[in-house]
Short mmCIF file of C-alpha atoms in Angstrom, two decimals:
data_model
loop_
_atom_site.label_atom_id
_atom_site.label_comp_id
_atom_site.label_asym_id
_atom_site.label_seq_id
_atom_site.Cartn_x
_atom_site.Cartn_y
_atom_site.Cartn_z
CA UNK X 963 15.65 -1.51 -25.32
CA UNK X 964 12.09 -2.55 -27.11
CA UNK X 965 11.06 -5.78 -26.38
CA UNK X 966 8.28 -7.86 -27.72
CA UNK X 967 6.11 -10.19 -25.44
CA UNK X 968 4.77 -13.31 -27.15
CA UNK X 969 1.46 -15.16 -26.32
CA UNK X 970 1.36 -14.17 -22.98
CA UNK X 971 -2.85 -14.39 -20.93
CA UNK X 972 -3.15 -10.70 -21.12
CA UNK X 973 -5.04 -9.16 -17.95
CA UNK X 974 -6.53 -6.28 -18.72
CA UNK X 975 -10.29 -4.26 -17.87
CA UNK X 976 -12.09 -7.43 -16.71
CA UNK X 977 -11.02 -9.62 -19.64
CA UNK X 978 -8.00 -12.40 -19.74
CA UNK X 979 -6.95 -12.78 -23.43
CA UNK X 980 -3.97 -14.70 -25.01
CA UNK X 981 -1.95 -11.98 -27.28
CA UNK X 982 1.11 -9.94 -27.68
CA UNK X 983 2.64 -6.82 -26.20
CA UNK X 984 5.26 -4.91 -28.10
CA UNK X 985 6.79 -2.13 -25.51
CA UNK X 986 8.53 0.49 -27.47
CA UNK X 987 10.67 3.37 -25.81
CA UNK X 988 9.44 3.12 -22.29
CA UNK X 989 5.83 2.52 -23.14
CA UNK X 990 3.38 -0.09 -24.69
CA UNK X 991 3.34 0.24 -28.34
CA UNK X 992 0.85 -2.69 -29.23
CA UNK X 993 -1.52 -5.36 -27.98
CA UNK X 994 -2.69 -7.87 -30.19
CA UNK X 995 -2.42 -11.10 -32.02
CA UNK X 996 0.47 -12.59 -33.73
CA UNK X 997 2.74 -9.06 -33.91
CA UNK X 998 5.21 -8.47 -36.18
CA UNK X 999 7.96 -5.91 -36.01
CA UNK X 1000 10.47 -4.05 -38.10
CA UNK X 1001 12.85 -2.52 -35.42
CA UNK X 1002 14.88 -4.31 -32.75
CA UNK X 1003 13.28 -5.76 -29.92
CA UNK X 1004 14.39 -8.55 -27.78
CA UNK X 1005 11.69 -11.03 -27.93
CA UNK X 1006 9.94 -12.50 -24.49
CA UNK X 1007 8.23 -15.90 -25.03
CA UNK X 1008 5.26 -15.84 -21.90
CA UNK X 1009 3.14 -18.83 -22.69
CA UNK X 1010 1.55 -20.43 -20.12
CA UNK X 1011 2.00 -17.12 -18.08
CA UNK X 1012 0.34 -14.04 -17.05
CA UNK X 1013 0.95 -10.35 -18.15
CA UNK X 1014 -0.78 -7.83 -15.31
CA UNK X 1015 -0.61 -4.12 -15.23
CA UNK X 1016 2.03 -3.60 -12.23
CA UNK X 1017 1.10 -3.33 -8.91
CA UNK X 1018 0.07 0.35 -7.66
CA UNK X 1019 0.70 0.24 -3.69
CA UNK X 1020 -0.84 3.28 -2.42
CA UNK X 1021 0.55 2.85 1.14
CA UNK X 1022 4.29 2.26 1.85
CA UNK X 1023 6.50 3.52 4.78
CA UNK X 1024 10.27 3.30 3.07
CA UNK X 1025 11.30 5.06 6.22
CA UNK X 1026 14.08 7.54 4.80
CA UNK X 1027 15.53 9.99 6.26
CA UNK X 1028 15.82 9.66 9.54
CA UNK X 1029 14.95 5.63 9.96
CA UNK X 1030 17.25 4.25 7.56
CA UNK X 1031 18.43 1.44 10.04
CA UNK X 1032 14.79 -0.10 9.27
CA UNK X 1033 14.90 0.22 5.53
CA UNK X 1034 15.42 2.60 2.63
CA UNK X 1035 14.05 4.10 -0.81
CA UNK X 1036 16.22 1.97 -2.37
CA UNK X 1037 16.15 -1.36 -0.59
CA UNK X 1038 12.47 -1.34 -0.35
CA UNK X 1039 11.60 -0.35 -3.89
CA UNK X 1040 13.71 -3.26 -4.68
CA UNK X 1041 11.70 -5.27 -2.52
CA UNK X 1042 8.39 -4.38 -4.58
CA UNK X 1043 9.89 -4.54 -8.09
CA UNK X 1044 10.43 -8.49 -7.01
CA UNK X 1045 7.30 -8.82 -6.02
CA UNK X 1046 5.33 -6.67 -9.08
CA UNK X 1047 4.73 -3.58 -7.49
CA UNK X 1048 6.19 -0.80 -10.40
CA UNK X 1049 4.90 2.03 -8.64
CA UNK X 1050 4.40 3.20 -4.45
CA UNK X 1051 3.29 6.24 -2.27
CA UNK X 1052 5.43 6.59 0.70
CA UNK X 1053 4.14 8.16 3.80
CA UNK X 1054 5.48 11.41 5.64
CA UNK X 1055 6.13 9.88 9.43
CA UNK X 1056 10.58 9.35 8.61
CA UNK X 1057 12.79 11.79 10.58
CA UNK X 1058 11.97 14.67 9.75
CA UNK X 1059 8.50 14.33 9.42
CA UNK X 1060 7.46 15.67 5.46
CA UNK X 1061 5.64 18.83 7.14
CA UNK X 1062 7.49 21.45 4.50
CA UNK X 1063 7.68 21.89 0.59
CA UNK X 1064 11.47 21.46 0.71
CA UNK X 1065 11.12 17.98 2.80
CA UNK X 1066 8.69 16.72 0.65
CA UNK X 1067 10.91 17.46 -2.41
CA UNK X 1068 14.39 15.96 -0.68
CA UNK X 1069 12.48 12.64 -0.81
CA UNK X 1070 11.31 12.85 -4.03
CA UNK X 1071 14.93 13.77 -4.93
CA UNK X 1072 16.29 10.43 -3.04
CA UNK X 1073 13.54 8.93 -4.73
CA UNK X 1074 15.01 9.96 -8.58
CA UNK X 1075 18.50 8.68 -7.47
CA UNK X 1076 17.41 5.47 -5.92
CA UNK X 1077 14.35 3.98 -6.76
CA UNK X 1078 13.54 1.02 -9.07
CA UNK X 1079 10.09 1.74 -8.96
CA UNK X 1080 7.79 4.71 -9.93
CA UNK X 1081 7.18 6.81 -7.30
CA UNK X 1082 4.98 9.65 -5.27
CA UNK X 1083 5.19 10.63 -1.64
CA UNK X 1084 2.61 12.44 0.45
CA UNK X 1085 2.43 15.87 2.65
CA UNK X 1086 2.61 15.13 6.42
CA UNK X 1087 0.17 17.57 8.29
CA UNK X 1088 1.00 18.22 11.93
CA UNK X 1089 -0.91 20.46 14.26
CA UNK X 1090 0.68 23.88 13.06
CA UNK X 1091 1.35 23.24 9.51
CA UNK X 1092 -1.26 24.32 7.36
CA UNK X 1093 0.51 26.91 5.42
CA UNK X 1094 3.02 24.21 4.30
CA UNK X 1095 -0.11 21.98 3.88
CA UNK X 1096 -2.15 24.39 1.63
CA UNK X 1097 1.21 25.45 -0.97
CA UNK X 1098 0.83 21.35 -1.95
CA UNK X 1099 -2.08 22.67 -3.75
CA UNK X 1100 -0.36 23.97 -6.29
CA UNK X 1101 1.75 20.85 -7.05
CA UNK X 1102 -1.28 18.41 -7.27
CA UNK X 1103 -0.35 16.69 -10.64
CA UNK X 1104 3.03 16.27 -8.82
CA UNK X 1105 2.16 15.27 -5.63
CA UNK X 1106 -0.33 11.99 -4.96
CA UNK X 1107 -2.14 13.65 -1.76
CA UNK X 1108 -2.12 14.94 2.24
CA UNK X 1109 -1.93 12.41 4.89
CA UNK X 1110 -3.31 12.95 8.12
CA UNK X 1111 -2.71 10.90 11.40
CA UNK X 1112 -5.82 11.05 13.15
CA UNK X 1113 -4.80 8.41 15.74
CA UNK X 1114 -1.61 7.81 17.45
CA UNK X 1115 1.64 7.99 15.46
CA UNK X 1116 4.98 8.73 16.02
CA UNK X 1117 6.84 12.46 16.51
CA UNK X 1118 4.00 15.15 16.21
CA UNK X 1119 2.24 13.68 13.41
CA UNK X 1120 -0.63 12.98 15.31
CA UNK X 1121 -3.82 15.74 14.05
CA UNK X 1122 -6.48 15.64 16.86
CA UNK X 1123 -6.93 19.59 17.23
CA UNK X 1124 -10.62 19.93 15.74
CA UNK X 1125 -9.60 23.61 14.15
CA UNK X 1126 -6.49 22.23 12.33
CA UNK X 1127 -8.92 19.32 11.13
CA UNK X 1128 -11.46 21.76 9.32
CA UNK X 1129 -8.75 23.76 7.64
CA UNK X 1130 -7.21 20.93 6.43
CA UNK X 1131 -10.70 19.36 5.14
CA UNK X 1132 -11.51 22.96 4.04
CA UNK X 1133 -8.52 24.15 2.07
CA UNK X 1134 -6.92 21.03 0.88
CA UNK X 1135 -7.49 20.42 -2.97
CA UNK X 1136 -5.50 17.23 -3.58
CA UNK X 1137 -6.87 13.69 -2.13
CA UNK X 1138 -6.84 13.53 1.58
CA UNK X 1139 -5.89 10.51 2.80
CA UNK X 1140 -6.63 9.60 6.66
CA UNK X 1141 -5.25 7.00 9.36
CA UNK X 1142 -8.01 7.09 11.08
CA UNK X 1143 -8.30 5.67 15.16
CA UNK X 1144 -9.80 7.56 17.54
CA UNK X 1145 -6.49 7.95 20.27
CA UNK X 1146 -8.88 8.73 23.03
CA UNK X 1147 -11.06 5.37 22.98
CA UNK X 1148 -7.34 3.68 22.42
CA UNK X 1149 -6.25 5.53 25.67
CA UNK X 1150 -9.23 4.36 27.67
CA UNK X 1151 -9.22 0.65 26.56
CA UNK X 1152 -5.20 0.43 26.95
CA UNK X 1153 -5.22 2.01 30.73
CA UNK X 1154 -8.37 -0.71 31.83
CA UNK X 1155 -6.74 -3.31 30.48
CA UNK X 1156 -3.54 -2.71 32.14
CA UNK X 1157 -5.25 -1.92 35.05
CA UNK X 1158 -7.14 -5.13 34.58
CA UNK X 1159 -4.01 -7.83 33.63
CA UNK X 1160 -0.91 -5.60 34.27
CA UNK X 1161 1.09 -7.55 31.87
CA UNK X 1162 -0.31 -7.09 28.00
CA UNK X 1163 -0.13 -9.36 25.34
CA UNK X 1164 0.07 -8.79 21.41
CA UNK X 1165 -3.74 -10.73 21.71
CA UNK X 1166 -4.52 -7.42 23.73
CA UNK X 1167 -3.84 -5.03 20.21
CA UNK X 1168 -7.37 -5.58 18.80
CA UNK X 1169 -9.10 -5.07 21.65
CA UNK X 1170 -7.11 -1.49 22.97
CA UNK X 1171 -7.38 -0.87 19.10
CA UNK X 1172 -10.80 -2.01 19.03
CA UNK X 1173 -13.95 -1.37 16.48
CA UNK X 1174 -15.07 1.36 17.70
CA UNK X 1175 -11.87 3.87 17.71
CA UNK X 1176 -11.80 2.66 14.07
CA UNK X 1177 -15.28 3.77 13.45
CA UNK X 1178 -15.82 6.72 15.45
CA UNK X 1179 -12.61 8.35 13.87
CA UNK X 1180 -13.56 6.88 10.21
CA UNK X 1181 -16.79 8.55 10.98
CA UNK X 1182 -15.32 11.84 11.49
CA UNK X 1183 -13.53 11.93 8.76
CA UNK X 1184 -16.29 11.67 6.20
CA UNK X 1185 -18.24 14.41 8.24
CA UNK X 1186 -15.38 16.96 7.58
CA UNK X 1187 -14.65 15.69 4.47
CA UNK X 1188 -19.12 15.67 3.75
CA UNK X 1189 -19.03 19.21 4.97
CA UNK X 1190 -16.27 20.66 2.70
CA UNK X 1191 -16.53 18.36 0.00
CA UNK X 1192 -13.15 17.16 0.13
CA UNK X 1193 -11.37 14.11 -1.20
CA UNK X 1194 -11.30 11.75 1.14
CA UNK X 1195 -9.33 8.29 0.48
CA UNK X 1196 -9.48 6.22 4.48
CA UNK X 1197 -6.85 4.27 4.80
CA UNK X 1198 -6.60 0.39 5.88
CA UNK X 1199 -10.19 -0.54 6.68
CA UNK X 1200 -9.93 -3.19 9.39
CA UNK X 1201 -13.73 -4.09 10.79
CA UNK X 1202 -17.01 -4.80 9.59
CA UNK X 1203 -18.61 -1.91 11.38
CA UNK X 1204 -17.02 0.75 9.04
CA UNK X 1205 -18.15 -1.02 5.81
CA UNK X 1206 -20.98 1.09 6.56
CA UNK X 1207 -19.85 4.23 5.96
CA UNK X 1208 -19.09 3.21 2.30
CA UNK X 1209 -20.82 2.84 -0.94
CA UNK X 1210 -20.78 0.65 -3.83
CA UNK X 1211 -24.00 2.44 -5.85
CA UNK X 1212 -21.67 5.34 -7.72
CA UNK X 1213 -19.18 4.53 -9.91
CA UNK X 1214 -15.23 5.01 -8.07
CA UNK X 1215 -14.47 7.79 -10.53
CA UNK X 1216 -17.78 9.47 -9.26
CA UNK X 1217 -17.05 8.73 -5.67
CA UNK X 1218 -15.78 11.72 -3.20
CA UNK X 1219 -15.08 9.21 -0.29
CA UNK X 1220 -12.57 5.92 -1.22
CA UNK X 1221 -11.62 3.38 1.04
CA UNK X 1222 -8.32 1.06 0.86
CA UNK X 1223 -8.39 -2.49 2.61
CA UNK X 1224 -4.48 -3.89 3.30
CA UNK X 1225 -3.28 -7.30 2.71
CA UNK X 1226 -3.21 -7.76 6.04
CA UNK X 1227 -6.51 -7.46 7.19
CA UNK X 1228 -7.20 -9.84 4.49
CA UNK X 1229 -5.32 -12.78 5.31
CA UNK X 1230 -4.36 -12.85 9.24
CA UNK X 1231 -7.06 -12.57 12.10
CA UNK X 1232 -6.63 -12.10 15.88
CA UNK X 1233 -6.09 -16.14 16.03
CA UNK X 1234 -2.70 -15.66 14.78
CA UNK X 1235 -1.49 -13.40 17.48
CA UNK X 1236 -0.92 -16.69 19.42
CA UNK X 1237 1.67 -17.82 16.84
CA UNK X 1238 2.83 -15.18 15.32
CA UNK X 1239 2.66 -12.64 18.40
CA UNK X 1240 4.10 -9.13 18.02
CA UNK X 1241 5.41 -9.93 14.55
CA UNK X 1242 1.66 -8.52 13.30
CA UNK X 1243 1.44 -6.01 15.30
CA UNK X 1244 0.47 -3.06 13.56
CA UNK X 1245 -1.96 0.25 13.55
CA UNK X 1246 -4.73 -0.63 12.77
CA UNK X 1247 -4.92 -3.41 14.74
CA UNK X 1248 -5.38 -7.31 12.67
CA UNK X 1249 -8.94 -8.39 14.71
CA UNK X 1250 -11.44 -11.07 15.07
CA UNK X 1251 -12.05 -13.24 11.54
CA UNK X 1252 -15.68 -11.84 11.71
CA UNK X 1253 -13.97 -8.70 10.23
CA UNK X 1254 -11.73 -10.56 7.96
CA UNK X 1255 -14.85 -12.13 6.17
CA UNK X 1256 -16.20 -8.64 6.20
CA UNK X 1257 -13.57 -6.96 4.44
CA UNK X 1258 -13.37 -9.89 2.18
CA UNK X 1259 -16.82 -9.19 1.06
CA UNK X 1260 -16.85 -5.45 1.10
CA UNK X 1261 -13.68 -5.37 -0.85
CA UNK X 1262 -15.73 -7.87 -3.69
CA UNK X 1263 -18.31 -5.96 -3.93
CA UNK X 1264 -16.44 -2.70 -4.46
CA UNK X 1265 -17.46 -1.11 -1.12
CA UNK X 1266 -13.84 -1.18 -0.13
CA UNK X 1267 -11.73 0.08 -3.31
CA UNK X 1268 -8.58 -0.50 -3.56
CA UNK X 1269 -5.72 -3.42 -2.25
CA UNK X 1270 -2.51 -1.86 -0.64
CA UNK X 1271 0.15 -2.93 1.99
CA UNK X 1272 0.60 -0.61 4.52
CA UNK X 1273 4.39 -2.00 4.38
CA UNK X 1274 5.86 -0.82 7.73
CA UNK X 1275 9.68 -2.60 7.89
CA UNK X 1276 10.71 -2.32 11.62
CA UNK X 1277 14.27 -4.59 12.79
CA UNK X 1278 13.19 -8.13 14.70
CA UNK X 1279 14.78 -6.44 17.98
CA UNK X 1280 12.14 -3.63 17.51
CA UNK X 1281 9.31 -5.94 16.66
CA UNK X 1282 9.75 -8.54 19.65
CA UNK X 1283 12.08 -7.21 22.56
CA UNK X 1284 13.44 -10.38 24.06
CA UNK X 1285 11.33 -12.01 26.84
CA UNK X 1286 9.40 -14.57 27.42
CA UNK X 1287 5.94 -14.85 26.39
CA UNK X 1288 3.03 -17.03 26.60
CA UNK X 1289 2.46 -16.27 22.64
CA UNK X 1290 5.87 -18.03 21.69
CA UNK X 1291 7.42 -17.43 18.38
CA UNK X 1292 7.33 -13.04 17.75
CA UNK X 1293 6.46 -12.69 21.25
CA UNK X 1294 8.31 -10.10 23.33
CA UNK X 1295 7.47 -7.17 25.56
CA UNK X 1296 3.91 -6.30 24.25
CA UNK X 1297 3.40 -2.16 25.10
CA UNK X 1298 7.27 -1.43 23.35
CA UNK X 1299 7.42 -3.46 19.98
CA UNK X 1300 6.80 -1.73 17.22
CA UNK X 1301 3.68 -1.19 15.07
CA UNK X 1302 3.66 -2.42 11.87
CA UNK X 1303 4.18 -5.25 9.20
CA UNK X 1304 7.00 -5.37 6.20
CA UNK X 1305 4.56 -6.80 3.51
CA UNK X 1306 5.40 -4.72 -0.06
CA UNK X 1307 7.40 -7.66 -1.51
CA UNK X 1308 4.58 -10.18 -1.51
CA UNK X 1309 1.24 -9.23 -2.00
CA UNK X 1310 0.74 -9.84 -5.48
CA UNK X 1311 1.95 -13.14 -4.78
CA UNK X 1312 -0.46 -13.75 -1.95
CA UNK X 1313 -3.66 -12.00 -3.62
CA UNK X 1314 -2.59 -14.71 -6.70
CA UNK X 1315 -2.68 -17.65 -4.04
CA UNK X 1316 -6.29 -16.43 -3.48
CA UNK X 1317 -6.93 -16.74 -7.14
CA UNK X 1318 -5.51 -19.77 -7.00
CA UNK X 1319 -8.15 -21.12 -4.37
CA UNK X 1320 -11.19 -20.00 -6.28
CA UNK X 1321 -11.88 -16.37 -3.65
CA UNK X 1322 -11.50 -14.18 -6.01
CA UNK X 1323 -11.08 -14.01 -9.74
CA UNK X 1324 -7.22 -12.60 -11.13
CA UNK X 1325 -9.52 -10.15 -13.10
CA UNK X 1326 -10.56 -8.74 -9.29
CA UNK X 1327 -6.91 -8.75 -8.23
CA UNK X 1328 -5.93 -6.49 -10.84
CA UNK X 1329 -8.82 -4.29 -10.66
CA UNK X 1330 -7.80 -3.28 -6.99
CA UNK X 1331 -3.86 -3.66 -7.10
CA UNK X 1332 -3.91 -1.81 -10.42
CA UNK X 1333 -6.67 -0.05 -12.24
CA UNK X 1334 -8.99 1.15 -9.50
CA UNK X 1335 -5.35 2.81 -7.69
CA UNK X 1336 -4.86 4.69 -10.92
CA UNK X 1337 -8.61 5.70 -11.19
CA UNK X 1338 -8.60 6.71 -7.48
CA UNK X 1339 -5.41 8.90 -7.82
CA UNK X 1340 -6.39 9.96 -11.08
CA UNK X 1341 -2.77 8.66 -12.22
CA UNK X 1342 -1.23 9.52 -15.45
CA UNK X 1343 -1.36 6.89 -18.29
CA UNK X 1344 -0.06 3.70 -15.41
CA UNK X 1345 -2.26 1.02 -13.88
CA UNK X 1346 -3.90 -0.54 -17.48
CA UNK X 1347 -1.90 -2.36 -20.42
CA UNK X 1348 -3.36 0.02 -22.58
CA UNK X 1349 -1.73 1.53 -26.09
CA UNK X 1350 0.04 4.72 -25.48
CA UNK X 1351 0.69 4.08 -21.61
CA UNK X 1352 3.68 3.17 -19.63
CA UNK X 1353 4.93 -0.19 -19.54
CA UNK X 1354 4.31 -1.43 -16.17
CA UNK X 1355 4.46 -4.71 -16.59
CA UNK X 1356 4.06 -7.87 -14.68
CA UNK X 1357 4.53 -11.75 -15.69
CA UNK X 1358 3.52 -14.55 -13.32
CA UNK X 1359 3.88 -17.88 -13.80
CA UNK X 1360 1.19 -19.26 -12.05
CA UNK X 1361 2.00 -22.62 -11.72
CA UNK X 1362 6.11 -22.47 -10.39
CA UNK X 1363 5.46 -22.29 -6.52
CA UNK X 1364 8.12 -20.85 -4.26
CA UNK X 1365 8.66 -20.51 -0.59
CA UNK X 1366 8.94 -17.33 1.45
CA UNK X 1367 12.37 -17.81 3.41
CA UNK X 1368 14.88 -15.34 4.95
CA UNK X 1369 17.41 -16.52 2.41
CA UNK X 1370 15.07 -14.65 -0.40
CA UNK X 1371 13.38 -11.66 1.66
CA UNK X 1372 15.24 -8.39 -0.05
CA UNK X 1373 13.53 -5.52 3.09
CA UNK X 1374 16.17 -4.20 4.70
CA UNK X 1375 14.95 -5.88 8.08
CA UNK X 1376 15.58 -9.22 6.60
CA UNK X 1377 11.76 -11.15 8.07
CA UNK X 1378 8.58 -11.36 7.20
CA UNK X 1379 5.34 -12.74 8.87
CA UNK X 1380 4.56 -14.56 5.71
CA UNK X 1381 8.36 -16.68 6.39
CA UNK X 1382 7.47 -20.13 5.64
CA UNK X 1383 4.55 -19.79 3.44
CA UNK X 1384 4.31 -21.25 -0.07
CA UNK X 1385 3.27 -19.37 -3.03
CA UNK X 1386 1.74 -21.12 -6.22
CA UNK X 1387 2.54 -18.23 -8.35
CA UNK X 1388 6.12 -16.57 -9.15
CA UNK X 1389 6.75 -13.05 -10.19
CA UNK X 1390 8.99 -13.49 -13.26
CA UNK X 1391 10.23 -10.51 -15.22
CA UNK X 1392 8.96 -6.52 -13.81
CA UNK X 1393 9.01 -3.63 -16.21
CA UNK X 1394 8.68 -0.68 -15.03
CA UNK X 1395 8.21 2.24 -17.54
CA UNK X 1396 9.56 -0.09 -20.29
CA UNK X 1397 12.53 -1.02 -18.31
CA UNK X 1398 12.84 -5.00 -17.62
CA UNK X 1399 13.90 -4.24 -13.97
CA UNK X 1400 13.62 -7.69 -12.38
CA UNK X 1401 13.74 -11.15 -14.17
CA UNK X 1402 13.86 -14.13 -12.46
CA UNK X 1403 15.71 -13.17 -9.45
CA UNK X 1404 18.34 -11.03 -11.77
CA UNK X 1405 18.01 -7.13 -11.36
CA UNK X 1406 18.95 -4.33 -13.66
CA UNK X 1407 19.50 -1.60 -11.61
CA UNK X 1408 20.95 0.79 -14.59
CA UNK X 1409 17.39 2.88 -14.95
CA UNK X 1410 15.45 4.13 -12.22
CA UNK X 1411 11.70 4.64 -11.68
CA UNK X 1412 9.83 7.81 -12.76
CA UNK X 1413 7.75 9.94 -10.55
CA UNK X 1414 4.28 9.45 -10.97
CA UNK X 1415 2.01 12.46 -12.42
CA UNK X 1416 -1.76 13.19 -11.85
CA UNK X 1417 -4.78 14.26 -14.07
CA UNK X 1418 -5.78 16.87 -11.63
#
């Protein structure tokens, strides 16, 4: 179906302008004033609202195969539509871990079968992969990049042998993108503080993950990926310390080394931990608001480049095993809950409540949710409401609030840290490649999402 989107505040390459958008098969025919057409098209009144470029998450953990209990393609890409992501890249840590060609291409086959939204997934590297590793080269306008662990993760997806590093760095052509905490600083402040308290607390998490293992191991990266030349994309930037390491002189098409910051890191600190205990625990570790104000900054002034989520669905009885805990609500047995926040359903919503309070402009929000992904990944023809490109489109009402309850969380693992927060803005209607996929609260589940190609 065409449809034609009238008088909508177009958001678009740093400008907000009142006009039309006419999406014919699959992609955006037309922007402009007062359009008029000859052919079919189901007509889409949007004044009053806002029409973004969909959301590009560049860091999800969908957790299929192998984890399906936690969430799955489809659940989770159901979860984003909702919220205005249109397209993801999913990580390689499910069961199996994505450390072969034939892996990586069983996902992308779920993927075609299930998804609402666009998709890409990325090529796990272990310690004793690198031939696996090195045949992605020849798929890299398939395949959105190689992720490395190089702090603790689960299976064998941890990379700390120094040798594996460099060939990885060296023979790599797609983007690299890196966890990056250094395990043994992690080791050393977890066994003093146990030795120390004996019973841990989620407060503990920021300072066993502390500063420094984020730095040292950020730092490391960018000399391997310095030394080669490599493209090097570190993944959610949590302290002030590691702003350092980035730029904001060179232009982000122009840059070699990217940096992501997560929604996360943006809105909770280490004060929360008291009421929201092991419910945001995740890798790396939410700290001290110091770092929060940090990242807010460094993310404005385009040191840090791009907004994802990190989503990381684990069940409540994973997250906060049931006993008592000074911390209260989400507390539980510190050392076994899981690591890791279910987030990819809301953070255009909370990014827009930002806007909403004057800290950052929506112009900003889609620059780093949208366009700056696309530029980063080199993306084909997604992330801008441009002529000619896909319709991934977004409307947001920005004055309907809404609540964030169980009854309307669609992950799999049914909670959310954000539970009981108020939105001003609603997420109204989702294309994705020209299919209206979500509108208000209604799916059409009929098409599925494309895979995402790259101008490599």
């Amino acid at each position: 179906m065409n449809y034609l989107i009238k008088e909508g505040n177009i958001v678009n390459e740093g400008k907000t302008i009142q006009a039309d958008v006419l999406i014919k098969n699959g992609r955006i025919e037309k922007v402009g004033a007062a359009i008029s057409v000859k052919h079919a098209a189901k007509e889409i009144h949007a004044a009053g609202q806002y029409i973004l470029p969909g959301a590009i998450d560049d860091q999800v953990h969908f957790r299929e195969p192998g984890l399906t209990h936690k969430a799955t393609i489809y659940t989770e890409a159901k979860a984003a539509v909702a919220g205005g992501v249109t397209s993801f890249m999913e990580m390689p840590n499910t069961i199996p871990p994505v450390f072969t060609q034939q892996l990586l291409e069983d996902k992308y086959t779920i993927a075609k079968n299930t998804s609402l939204a666009n998709y890409s997934f990325y090529m796990g590297t272990s310690n004793d992969n690198i031939e696996e590793i090195l045949r992605t080269n020849e798929k890299k306008q398939d395949v959105c990049g190689v992720k490395i662990f190089m702090g603790s993760s689960t299976g064998n997806l941890l990379v700390d042998n120094p040798l594996m590093l460099d060939k990885v760095f060296r023979g790599t052509e797609l983007l690299i993108a890196t966890h990056c905490e250094d395990e043994a600083i992690i080791k050393a402040n977890f066994e003093r503080l146990k030795k120390e308290k004996g019973v841990l607390q989620p407060s503990d998490h920021p300072i066993i993950r502390n500063e420094e293992a984020c730095f040292e191991s950020s730092f490391k990266a960018i000399q391997f990926a310095k030394k080669y030349g490599s493209r090097l994309h570190i993944l959610h930037i949590s302290t002030e310390k590691e702003l350092q390491l980035f730029t904001n002189l060179i232009p982000l098409e122009d840059k070699r080394i990217t940096a992501e910051v997560c929604v996360h890191h943006l809105h909770f600190t280490s004060d929360d931990y008291e009421r929201l205990g092991n419910k945001i625990k995740c890798n790396p570790a939410i700290k001290a608001p110091h770092n929060k104000a940090a990242l807010w900054k460094g993310m404005l002034d385009d040191r840090l480049d791009v907004i994802a989520t990190d989503h990381a669905p684990h069940t409540m009885e994973e997250k906060s095993i049931i006993l008592p805990t000074p911390g209260g609500v989400g507390g539980g047995l510190y050392e076994k809950a899981h690591a890791g926040l279910p987030l990819v359903q809301h953070p255009v919503s909370l990014m827009l409540s930002y806007v909403q309070q004057g800290k950052i402009t929506i112009e900003k929000v889609v620059e780093k949710m949208s366009h700056a992904v696309a530029k980063c990944f080199k993306i084909n023809e997604r992330g801008y409401l441009r002529e000619g490109y896909y319709a991934d489109i977004v409307m947001a009402d920005l004055n309907n609030p809404w609540t964030v309850t169980k009854e309307n969380i669609l992950y799999k693992c049914g909670w959310s840290p954000l539970e009981g927060t108020t939105f001003p803005a609603t997420i109204t209607r989702t294309f994705v490649s020209g299919n209206l996929v979500y509108e208000n609260g209604v799916f059409d589940e009929s098409n599925k999402g494309m895979r995402l190609r790259f101008d490599r």
